[in-house]
Amino acid sequence: MYDGGKIIAGLIIGIGLLMSPFFYNAGKAAKEPERALTDKAKQAKQCVMDKAYMTSSHFSLLDEWRHTVVRDGERYYKRADGKVFYKSLQVTCMDCHSNKANFCDQCHNYMAVTPYCWDCHIAPEEKK
Amino acid sequence: MGIDRRAFLKIAGLSTMLGLGGKAALDVFAPGEVEASTKGVPLTAGKRWAMGIDVRLLDDKVISEATAACHRHHNVPDLASAKEEIKWIWEEDYEHSFPGHQHEYVGDDIKHAKFLLLCNHCSNPPCCRVCPTKATWQRPDGIVMMDPHRCIGCRFCMAACPFGARSFNWGDPRRVTRIPELIAKNPGFPFNKDYPTRSKGVVEKCTFCVDLLEKGEQPLCVTAANKIKKGSFTFGDLSDAESSIRVLLRKRYSLRRKSELGTNPNVFYLI
């Protein structure tokens, strides 16, 4: 092999450059933001489903609500313990989570998700 | 797919309701209301909705109040442009409401009367047949419903509707909060903070106020109009021979818009 050393050195430098962002960020992974609960939510203690489900799958629940409300006209949801909720993003979810910026948005920014729902649904900030 | 989430939740929800009884919810809703709301189309199952509008009782005040009640609840902005206008319910003259009906000997009271038009919630709706995404479809209770989440803005439904009942959002309706001339026309938009607006690129129209029907209330135009002229609007169930609307249609002669087209409108104008 001609110029083997140079090629290997070049490869090492090249791979090193390629990996540099990983080395640069090593050990300082962006911390997941803390989520604040409103007083209303604190008082309610529980979400419409258990927390683990909400954290991992709230968008599936919202999709379910959207489908059943708009397409099937089923407007009420009953939690396992019997409490009934009016199935609405803007009226129900955002009533407890009226701190959208510190709750939904903060996590979405961290996760790089931008739901388009607010093109139409009115966010609580706009309420006042 | 065998059983999807939706089907699973439906079965799970229904069995909790049946098994554990809906009693716990009685403090929130009237007896039977919640139970009813688990059966597909709640409070409206087995119904066939229709509206009767008494033309003799329509005056400027009834028309403006009924329109305002609807447009304020549903966040329909005034865009100050005939081309971009969004309307769920609107005023029209006799000639344009009933083309083909008029002849030169019609009395002035009818010839110069003002009509209130809205989606006819046709029994045979051409709009639903042409929609490529099922964003508009007919519910079992006859309401021609619109799902803005599915609308791709192709406007086939607008071309299919012979009544001009559908409006397209050529731009973001929320521009009325940014453009000075429009701000003045829409103070406080969005008027109803509990109802969504729409966005650029979707079609919208009257829904017979499904959100209110599903809570056991009447459509807003009906309530608003009857506050001013009692009996000007009648809303009810065509499948019940003794309902107020059926009694009215037996008693009084009524017209429907362009009934010759065979779409079978469910808004009746009492002459």
Coordinates of N, CA, C and O in Angstrom, one line a residue, chain B residues 14-182:
Chain B
L14 N -67.4 1.1 27.3 CA -68.8 0.7 27.4 C -69.0 -0.3 28.5 O -70.0 -0.3 29.2
S15 N -68.0 -1.3 28.6 CA -68.2 -2.3 29.7 C -68.0 -1.7 31.1 O -68.7 -2.1 32.0
T16 N -67.1 -0.7 31.2 CA -67.1 0.0 32.6 C -68.4 0.6 32.9 O -68.9 0.5 34.0
M17 N -68.9 1.2 31.8 CA -70.2 2.0 32.0 C -71.3 1.0 32.4 O -72.1 1.3 33.3
L18 N -71.3 -0.1 31.7 CA -72.4 -1.1 32.0 C -72.1 -1.8 33.3 O -73.0 -1.9 34.2
G19 N -70.9 -2.2 33.5 CA -70.5 -3.0 34.7 C -70.6 -2.1 36.0 O -71.3 -2.5 36.9
L20 N -69.9 -1.0 36.0 CA -69.8 -0.3 37.2 C -71.0 0.8 37.4 O -71.0 1.5 38.3
G21 N -71.8 0.8 36.4 CA -72.9 1.7 36.5 C -72.5 3.2 36.3 O -71.4 3.6 36.6
G22 N -73.4 4.0 35.7 CA -73.0 5.4 35.4 C -73.5 6.3 36.5 O -73.5 7.5 36.4
K23 N -73.8 5.7 37.7 CA -74.4 6.5 38.8 C -73.4 7.5 39.3 O -73.8 8.6 39.7
A24 N -72.1 7.2 39.4 CA -71.1 8.1 40.0 C -71.1 9.5 39.3 O -70.8 10.4 39.9
A25 N -71.6 9.5 38.1 CA -71.5 10.8 37.4 C -72.8 11.6 37.5 O -72.8 12.7 37.0
L26 N -73.7 11.1 38.3 CA -75.0 11.8 38.3 C -74.9 13.2 38.9 O -75.7 14.0 38.6
D27 N -73.9 13.5 39.7 CA -73.8 14.8 40.2 C -73.3 15.8 39.2 O -73.4 17.0 39.4
V28 N -72.8 15.3 38.1 CA -72.3 16.2 37.0 C -73.4 16.4 36.0 O -73.5 17.5 35.4
F29 N -74.1 15.4 35.7 CA -75.1 15.5 34.6 C -76.5 15.0 35.0 O -76.6 14.3 36.0
A30 N -77.4 15.4 34.2 CA -78.8 15.0 34.5 C -78.9 13.5 34.4 O -78.1 12.9 33.6
P31 N -79.8 12.8 35.1 CA -79.9 11.4 35.0 C -80.0 10.9 33.5 O -80.8 11.5 32.8
G32 N -79.3 9.9 33.2 CA -79.4 9.3 31.9 C -78.6 10.0 30.8 O -78.3 9.4 29.8
E33 N -78.1 11.2 31.1 CA -77.4 12.0 30.1 C -76.1 11.3 29.7 O -75.7 11.2 28.5
V34 N -75.3 11.0 30.7 CA -74.0 10.4 30.5 C -74.1 9.0 29.8 O -73.4 8.7 28.9
E35 N -75.1 8.2 30.4 CA -75.3 6.9 29.8 C -75.6 7.1 28.3 O -75.0 6.4 27.5
A36 N -76.4 8.1 28.0 CA -76.8 8.3 26.6 C -75.6 8.7 25.8 O -75.4 8.2 24.6
S37 N -74.6 9.4 26.4 CA -73.5 9.9 25.6 C -72.5 8.8 25.3 O -71.6 9.1 24.6
T38 N -72.7 7.6 25.8 CA -71.8 6.6 25.4 C -72.3 5.8 24.1 O -71.6 5.0 23.6
K39 N -73.5 6.1 23.7 CA -74.1 5.4 22.6 C -73.8 6.1 21.3 O -74.7 6.8 20.8
G40 N -72.7 6.0 20.8 CA -72.4 6.6 19.5 C -72.7 8.1 19.5 O -72.0 8.9 20.0
V41 N -73.8 8.5 18.9 CA -74.2 9.9 18.8 C -75.1 10.2 20.0 O -76.3 9.8 20.0
P42 N -74.6 10.8 21.0 CA -75.3 11.0 22.3 C -76.5 11.9 22.1 O -76.3 12.9 21.4
L43 N -77.5 11.7 22.8 CA -78.7 12.5 22.8 C -79.3 12.8 21.5 O -80.3 13.4 21.3
T44 N -78.7 12.3 20.4 CA -79.2 12.6 19.1 C -79.4 11.3 18.4 O -79.9 11.3 17.2
A45 N -79.1 10.1 19.0 CA -79.3 8.8 18.3 C -80.8 8.6 17.9 O -81.7 8.9 18.7
G46 N -81.0 8.1 16.7 CA -82.4 7.8 16.3 C -83.1 9.1 15.9 O -84.3 9.0 15.6
K47 N -82.5 10.2 15.9 CA -83.1 11.5 15.5 C -82.9 11.8 14.1 O -81.9 11.2 13.4
R48 N -83.7 12.7 13.5 CA -83.4 13.2 12.2 C -83.7 14.7 12.2 O -84.8 15.1 12.2
W49 N -82.6 15.5 12.4 CA -82.8 16.9 12.7 C -83.2 17.7 11.5 O -82.8 17.4 10.3
A50 N -84.1 18.7 11.7 CA -84.5 19.6 10.6 C -84.9 20.9 11.3 O -85.1 21.0 12.5
M51 N -84.9 22.0 10.4 CA -85.2 23.3 10.9 C -86.3 23.9 10.1 O -86.3 23.7 8.9
G52 N -87.2 24.6 10.8 CA -88.2 25.4 10.1 C -88.0 26.9 10.3 O -87.8 27.3 11.5
I53 N -88.0 27.7 9.3 CA -87.9 29.1 9.5 C -89.1 29.8 8.9 O -89.5 29.7 7.8
D54 N -89.8 30.6 9.8 CA -91.0 31.2 9.4 C -90.7 32.6 8.8 O -90.3 33.5 9.4
V55 N -90.9 32.6 7.5 CA -90.4 33.8 6.7 C -91.2 35.0 7.1 O -90.7 36.1 7.1
R56 N -92.5 34.8 7.6 CA -93.3 36.0 8.0 C -92.7 36.7 9.2 O -93.0 37.8 9.5
L57 N -92.0 35.9 10.0 CA -91.5 36.5 11.3 C -90.0 37.0 11.2 O -89.4 37.4 12.1
L58 N -89.4 36.8 10.0 CA -88.0 37.3 9.8 C -88.0 38.8 9.6 O -88.6 39.3 8.7
D59 N -87.3 39.5 10.5 CA -87.1 40.9 10.3 C -85.6 41.2 10.5 O -84.9 40.3 10.8
D60 N -85.2 42.4 10.3 CA -83.8 42.7 10.4 C -83.2 42.3 11.7 O -82.1 41.8 11.8
K61 N -84.0 42.5 12.8 CA -83.4 42.2 14.1 C -83.2 40.7 14.3 O -82.2 40.3 14.8
V62 N -84.2 39.9 13.9 CA -84.1 38.5 14.0 C -82.9 38.0 13.2 O -82.1 37.2 13.7
I63 N -82.8 38.5 12.0 CA -81.7 38.1 11.1 C -80.4 38.5 11.7 O -79.5 37.6 11.8
S64 N -80.2 39.7 12.2 CA -78.9 40.1 12.7 C -78.6 39.4 14.0 O -77.4 39.0 14.2
E65 N -79.5 39.2 14.9 CA -79.2 38.5 16.1 C -78.9 37.0 15.9 O -78.0 36.5 16.6
A66 N -79.7 36.4 15.1 CA -79.4 35.0 14.8 C -78.0 34.8 14.2 O -77.3 33.9 14.6
T67 N -77.7 35.7 13.3 CA -76.4 35.6 12.6 C -75.3 35.8 13.6 O -74.3 35.1 13.7
A68 N -75.5 36.9 14.4 CA -74.4 37.2 15.4 C -74.2 36.1 16.4 O -73.1 35.7 16.7
A69 N -75.3 35.5 16.9 CA -75.2 34.4 17.9 C -74.3 33.3 17.3 O -73.5 32.8 18.0
C70 N -74.6 32.9 16.0 CA -73.9 31.8 15.4 C -72.4 32.2 15.2 O -71.5 31.5 15.6
H71 N -72.2 33.4 14.6 CA -70.9 33.7 14.2 C -70.0 34.0 15.4 O -68.8 33.8 15.3
R72 N -70.6 34.5 16.4 CA -69.7 34.8 17.6 C -69.4 33.5 18.3 O -68.2 33.3 18.7
H73 N -70.3 32.6 18.4 CA -70.0 31.3 19.1 C -68.9 30.5 18.3 O -68.0 29.9 18.9
H74 N -69.1 30.5 17.0 CA -68.2 29.7 16.2 C -66.9 30.4 15.7 O -66.2 29.9 14.9
N75 N -66.7 31.6 16.2 CA -65.5 32.4 15.8 C -65.4 32.6 14.3 O -64.4 32.3 13.7
V76 N -66.5 33.0 13.7 CA -66.5 33.3 12.3 C -66.2 34.8 12.1 O -67.0 35.6 12.6
P77 N -65.1 35.1 11.5 CA -64.7 36.6 11.5 C -65.4 37.3 10.3 O -65.8 36.7 9.4
D78 N -65.4 38.6 10.5 CA -65.9 39.5 9.4 C -64.7 39.9 8.6 O -63.9 40.7 9.1
L79 N -64.5 39.4 7.4 CA -63.3 39.7 6.6 C -63.4 40.8 5.7 O -62.5 41.2 4.9
A80 N -64.6 41.5 5.7 CA -64.8 42.7 4.9 C -64.5 42.5 3.5 O -63.9 43.4 2.8
S81 N -64.8 41.4 2.9 CA -64.5 41.1 1.5 C -65.5 40.0 1.0 O -65.5 38.9 1.6
A82 N -66.2 40.4 0.0 CA -67.2 39.4 -0.5 C -66.5 38.1 -1.0 O -67.0 37.0 -0.9
K83 N -65.3 38.3 -1.6 CA -64.6 37.2 -2.2 C -64.1 36.2 -1.1 O -64.1 35.0 -1.3
E84 N -63.7 36.8 0.1 CA -63.1 35.9 1.1 C -64.1 35.6 2.2 O -63.7 35.0 3.2
E85 N -65.3 36.1 2.1 CA -66.3 36.0 3.1 C -66.4 34.6 3.7 O -66.4 33.6 2.9
I86 N -66.5 34.5 5.0 CA -66.8 33.2 5.7 C -68.2 33.4 6.2 O -68.5 34.4 6.9
K87 N -69.1 32.4 5.9 CA -70.4 32.6 6.5 C -71.0 31.2 6.8 O -70.8 30.2 6.1
W88 N -71.7 31.1 8.0 CA -72.3 29.9 8.4 C -73.8 30.1 8.2 O -74.6 29.2 7.9
I89 N -74.3 31.3 8.4 CA -75.7 31.7 8.2 C -75.7 33.1 7.7 O -74.9 33.9 8.1
W90 N -76.6 33.4 6.7 CA -76.5 34.7 6.1 C -77.8 35.1 5.4 O -78.7 34.2 5.1
E91 N -77.9 36.4 5.2 CA -79.2 37.0 4.7 C -79.2 36.9 3.2 O -78.1 37.1 2.6
E92 N -80.3 36.6 2.6 CA -80.4 36.6 1.1 C -81.8 37.1 0.7 O -82.7 37.0 1.4
D93 N -81.9 37.6 -0.5 CA -83.2 38.1 -1.0 C -84.0 36.9 -1.6 O -83.4 35.8 -1.8
Y94 N -85.2 37.1 -1.9 CA -86.1 36.0 -2.4 C -85.6 35.4 -3.7 O -85.4 34.2 -3.9
E95 N -85.2 36.3 -4.6 CA -84.8 35.9 -6.0 C -83.6 34.9 -5.9 O -83.5 33.9 -6.6
H96 N -82.6 35.2 -5.0 CA -81.5 34.4 -4.9 C -81.6 33.2 -4.0 O -80.9 32.2 -4.1
S97 N -82.7 33.3 -3.1 CA -82.9 32.2 -2.2 C -83.7 31.1 -3.0 O -83.4 29.9 -2.8
F98 N -84.6 31.5 -3.8 CA -85.5 30.5 -4.5 C -85.5 30.8 -6.0 O -86.5 31.1 -6.6
P99 N -84.4 30.6 -6.7 CA -84.3 30.9 -8.1 C -85.3 29.8 -8.8 O -85.3 28.7 -8.3
G100 N -86.0 30.2 -9.8 CA -86.9 29.3 -10.4 C -88.3 29.3 -9.8 O -89.3 28.9 -10.5
H101 N -88.4 29.8 -8.6 CA -89.8 29.9 -8.0 C -90.5 31.1 -8.4 O -91.7 31.2 -8.5
Q102 N -89.7 32.2 -8.7 CA -90.4 33.5 -8.8 C -91.0 33.7 -10.1 O -90.6 33.2 -11.1
H103 N -92.1 34.5 -10.1 CA -92.7 34.9 -11.3 C -93.2 36.4 -11.1 O -93.2 36.8 -9.9
E104 N -93.6 37.1 -12.1 CA -93.8 38.5 -11.9 C -95.0 38.9 -11.0 O -95.1 40.0 -10.6
Y105 N -95.8 37.9 -10.8 CA -97.0 38.2 -10.0 C -96.9 37.9 -8.5 O -97.9 38.1 -7.8
V106 N -95.7 37.5 -8.1 CA -95.6 37.2 -6.7 C -95.8 38.5 -5.9 O -95.4 39.6 -6.3
G107 N -96.5 38.4 -4.8 CA -96.8 39.6 -4.0 C -95.5 40.2 -3.4 O -94.5 39.5 -3.2
D108 N -95.6 41.5 -3.2 CA -94.4 42.3 -2.7 C -93.9 41.7 -1.3 O -92.7 41.8 -1.1
D109 N -94.8 41.3 -0.5 CA -94.4 40.8 0.8 C -93.4 39.7 0.7 O -92.4 39.6 1.4
I110 N -93.6 38.8 -0.3 CA -92.6 37.7 -0.5 C -91.4 38.2 -1.4 O -90.3 38.0 -1.1
K111 N -91.8 39.0 -2.4 CA -90.8 39.4 -3.4 C -89.7 40.2 -2.7 O -88.5 40.1 -3.0
H112 N -90.1 41.0 -1.7 CA -89.1 41.8 -1.0 C -88.7 41.3 0.4 O -88.1 42.0 1.2
A113 N -89.1 40.1 0.7 CA -88.8 39.5 2.0 C -87.3 39.2 2.0 O -86.6 39.0 1.0
K114 N -86.8 39.1 3.3 CA -85.4 38.7 3.5 C -85.4 37.3 4.0 O -86.2 37.0 4.9
F115 N -84.5 36.5 3.6 CA -84.4 35.1 4.0 C -83.1 34.9 4.8 O -82.1 35.6 4.5
L116 N -83.1 33.9 5.6 CA -81.9 33.5 6.3 C -81.5 32.2 5.7 O -82.3 31.2 5.8
L117 N -80.3 32.1 5.2 CA -79.9 30.8 4.6 C -78.7 30.2 5.4 O -78.0 30.9 6.1
L118 N -78.7 28.9 5.4 CA -77.6 28.2 6.1 C -77.5 26.8 5.4 O -78.2 26.5 4.4
C119 N -76.6 26.0 5.9 CA -76.4 24.7 5.3 C -77.8 23.9 5.5 O -78.3 23.9 6.5
N120 N -78.2 23.3 4.4 CA -79.5 22.6 4.4 C -79.5 21.2 5.1 O -80.5 20.6 5.2
H121 N -78.3 20.8 5.4 CA -78.1 19.4 5.9 C -79.0 18.4 5.1 O -79.8 17.7 5.7
C122 N -78.7 18.4 3.8 CA -79.5 17.6 2.9 C -79.5 16.1 3.3 O -78.5 15.6 3.8
S123 N -80.6 15.5 3.0 CA -80.6 14.0 3.2 C -79.8 13.3 2.2 O -79.4 12.2 2.4
N124 N -79.6 14.0 1.0 CA -78.8 13.4 0.0 C -77.7 14.3 -0.4 O -77.8 15.0 -1.5
P125 N -76.7 14.5 0.4 CA -75.8 15.6 0.3 C -74.7 15.3 -0.8 O -73.9 14.4 -0.6
P126 N -74.7 16.1 -1.8 CA -73.7 15.9 -2.8 C -72.2 16.3 -2.3 O -71.3 15.7 -2.8
C127 N -72.1 17.2 -1.4 CA -70.8 17.5 -0.8 C -70.1 16.3 -0.3 O -68.9 16.1 -0.5
C128 N -70.8 15.4 0.4 CA -70.2 14.3 1.1 C -69.8 13.3 0.0 O -68.8 12.5 0.2
R129 N -70.5 13.2 -1.1 CA -70.1 12.2 -2.1 C -68.8 12.6 -2.8 O -68.1 11.7 -3.2
V130 N -68.5 13.9 -2.9 CA -67.3 14.2 -3.6 C -66.0 14.4 -2.7 O -64.9 14.5 -3.2
C131 N -66.2 14.4 -1.4 CA -65.1 14.7 -0.5 C -64.1 13.5 -0.6 O -64.5 12.3 -0.3
P132 N -62.9 13.7 -0.9 CA -61.9 12.6 -1.1 C -61.4 12.1 0.2 O -60.8 11.0 0.2
T133 N -61.5 12.8 1.3 CA -60.9 12.4 2.6 C -62.0 12.1 3.7 O -61.6 11.8 4.8
K134 N -63.3 12.1 3.3 CA -64.3 11.9 4.3 C -64.2 13.0 5.4 O -64.6 12.8 6.6
A135 N -63.7 14.2 5.0 CA -63.7 15.3 6.0 C -65.1 15.8 6.2 O -65.4 16.5 7.1
T136 N -66.0 15.6 5.2 CA -67.4 15.9 5.4 C -68.2 14.7 5.1 O -67.9 13.9 4.2
W137 N -69.2 14.4 6.0 CA -70.0 13.2 5.9 C -71.3 13.4 6.6 O -71.4 14.4 7.3
Q138 N -72.2 12.5 6.4 CA -73.5 12.6 7.0 C -73.6 11.7 8.2 O -73.3 10.5 8.1
R139 N -74.0 12.3 9.3 CA -74.1 11.5 10.5 C -75.5 10.8 10.5 O -76.4 11.1 9.8
P140 N -75.6 9.7 11.4 CA -76.8 9.0 11.4 C -78.1 9.9 11.7 O -79.2 9.6 11.3
D141 N -77.8 11.0 12.4 CA -79.0 11.9 12.7 C -79.2 12.9 11.6 O -80.0 13.9 11.8
G142 N -78.5 12.7 10.5 CA -78.8 13.6 9.3 C -77.9 14.8 9.2 O -77.9 15.4 8.2
I143 N -77.2 15.1 10.3 CA -76.3 16.3 10.2 C -75.2 16.1 9.3 O -74.5 15.1 9.3
V144 N -75.0 17.0 8.4 CA -73.8 17.0 7.5 C -72.7 17.6 8.2 O -72.7 18.8 8.4
M145 N -71.8 16.8 8.7 CA -70.7 17.3 9.6 C -69.4 17.6 8.8 O -69.2 17.1 7.7
M146 N -68.6 18.4 9.4 CA -67.4 18.8 8.8 C -66.3 18.5 9.8 O -66.4 18.9 11.0
D147 N -65.2 17.8 9.4 CA -64.1 17.6 10.3 C -62.9 18.4 9.8 O -62.2 18.0 8.8
P148 N -62.6 19.5 10.4 CA -61.6 20.4 9.8 C -60.2 19.7 9.9 O -59.3 20.1 9.2
H149 N -60.1 18.7 10.8 CA -58.8 18.1 11.0 C -58.4 17.3 9.7 O -57.3 17.0 9.4
R150 N -59.5 16.8 9.0 CA -59.2 16.0 7.8 C -59.3 16.8 6.5 O -59.0 16.2 5.5
C151 N -59.7 18.0 6.6 CA -60.0 18.8 5.4 C -58.6 19.1 4.7 O -57.7 19.7 5.4
I152 N -58.5 18.8 3.4 CA -57.3 19.2 2.7 C -57.5 20.4 1.8 O -56.6 20.8 1.1
G153 N -58.6 21.0 1.9 CA -58.8 22.2 1.2 C -59.0 22.1 -0.3 O -58.7 23.0 -1.1
C154 N -59.5 20.9 -0.8 CA -59.6 20.7 -2.3 C -60.8 21.5 -2.8 O -60.9 21.7 -4.0
R155 N -61.8 21.8 -2.0 CA -63.0 22.6 -2.3 C -63.9 21.9 -3.3 O -64.7 22.5 -3.9
F156 N -63.8 20.6 -3.4 CA -64.8 19.8 -4.2 C -66.2 20.0 -3.6 O -67.1 20.1 -4.4
C157 N -66.2 20.0 -2.3 CA -67.5 20.1 -1.6 C -68.2 21.4 -2.0 O -69.4 21.5 -2.1
M158 N -67.4 22.5 -2.1 CA -67.9 23.8 -2.4 C -68.5 23.8 -3.9 O -69.5 24.4 -4.1
A159 N -67.8 23.1 -4.7 CA -68.3 23.0 -6.1 C -69.6 22.2 -6.1 O -70.5 22.4 -6.9
A160 N -69.7 21.2 -5.3 CA -70.8 20.3 -5.3 C -72.0 20.9 -4.7 O -73.2 20.5 -5.0
C161 N -71.9 21.8 -3.7 CA -73.0 22.3 -3.0 C -73.7 23.3 -3.8 O -73.2 24.3 -4.2
P162 N -75.0 23.1 -4.1 CA -75.8 24.0 -4.9 C -76.3 25.3 -4.1 O -76.9 26.1 -4.7
F163 N -76.0 25.3 -2.8 CA -76.5 26.3 -2.0 C -75.5 27.4 -1.5 O -75.8 28.3 -0.8
G164 N -74.3 27.2 -1.9 CA -73.2 28.1 -1.4 C -73.1 28.1 0.1 O -72.7 29.2 0.6
A165 N -73.3 27.0 0.7 CA -73.3 26.9 2.1 C -71.9 26.8 2.7 O -71.7 26.8 3.9
R166 N -70.9 26.6 1.9 CA -69.6 26.4 2.4 C -68.6 27.5 2.1 O -68.7 28.1 1.0
S167 N -67.7 27.8 3.0 CA -66.8 28.9 2.8 C -65.4 28.4 2.9 O -65.1 27.4 3.7
F168 N -64.5 28.9 2.2 CA -63.1 28.5 2.2 C -62.2 29.6 2.9 O -62.4 30.8 2.6
N169 N -61.3 29.1 3.7 CA -60.4 30.1 4.3 C -59.2 30.3 3.4 O -58.2 29.5 3.3
W170 N -59.3 31.4 2.6 CA -58.2 31.7 1.7 C -57.0 32.2 2.5 O -55.8 32.1 1.9
G171 N -57.2 32.7 3.7 CA -56.0 33.1 4.5 C -56.3 32.7 5.9 O -57.3 32.1 6.2
D172 N -55.3 33.0 6.8 CA -55.5 32.7 8.2 C -56.6 33.6 8.8 O -56.5 34.8 8.7
P173 N -57.7 33.0 9.3 CA -58.8 33.8 9.9 C -58.3 34.7 11.0 O -58.9 35.8 11.3
R174 N -57.2 34.3 11.6 CA -56.7 35.1 12.8 C -56.0 36.4 12.3 O -55.6 37.2 13.2
R175 N -55.9 36.7 11.0 CA -55.4 37.9 10.6 C -56.3 39.1 11.0 O -55.8 40.2 11.1
V176 N -57.5 38.8 11.4 CA -58.4 39.9 11.9 C -57.9 40.4 13.2 O -58.4 41.5 13.7
T177 N -56.9 39.8 13.8 CA -56.3 40.4 15.0 C -55.1 41.1 14.7 O -54.4 41.7 15.6
R178 N -54.7 41.2 13.4 CA -53.4 41.8 13.1 C -53.6 43.0 12.1 O -52.8 43.9 12.1
I179 N -54.6 42.9 11.3 CA -54.8 44.0 10.3 C -55.7 45.1 10.8 O -56.8 44.8 11.2
P180 N -55.2 46.3 10.9 CA -56.0 47.4 11.6 C -57.4 47.5 11.2 O -58.3 47.5 12.0
E181 N -57.7 47.5 9.8 CA -59.1 47.7 9.4 C -60.0 46.5 9.9 O -61.2 46.7 10.2
L182 N -59.4 45.3 10.0 CA -60.1 44.2 10.4 C -60.3 44.1 11.9 O -61.3 43.6 12.4

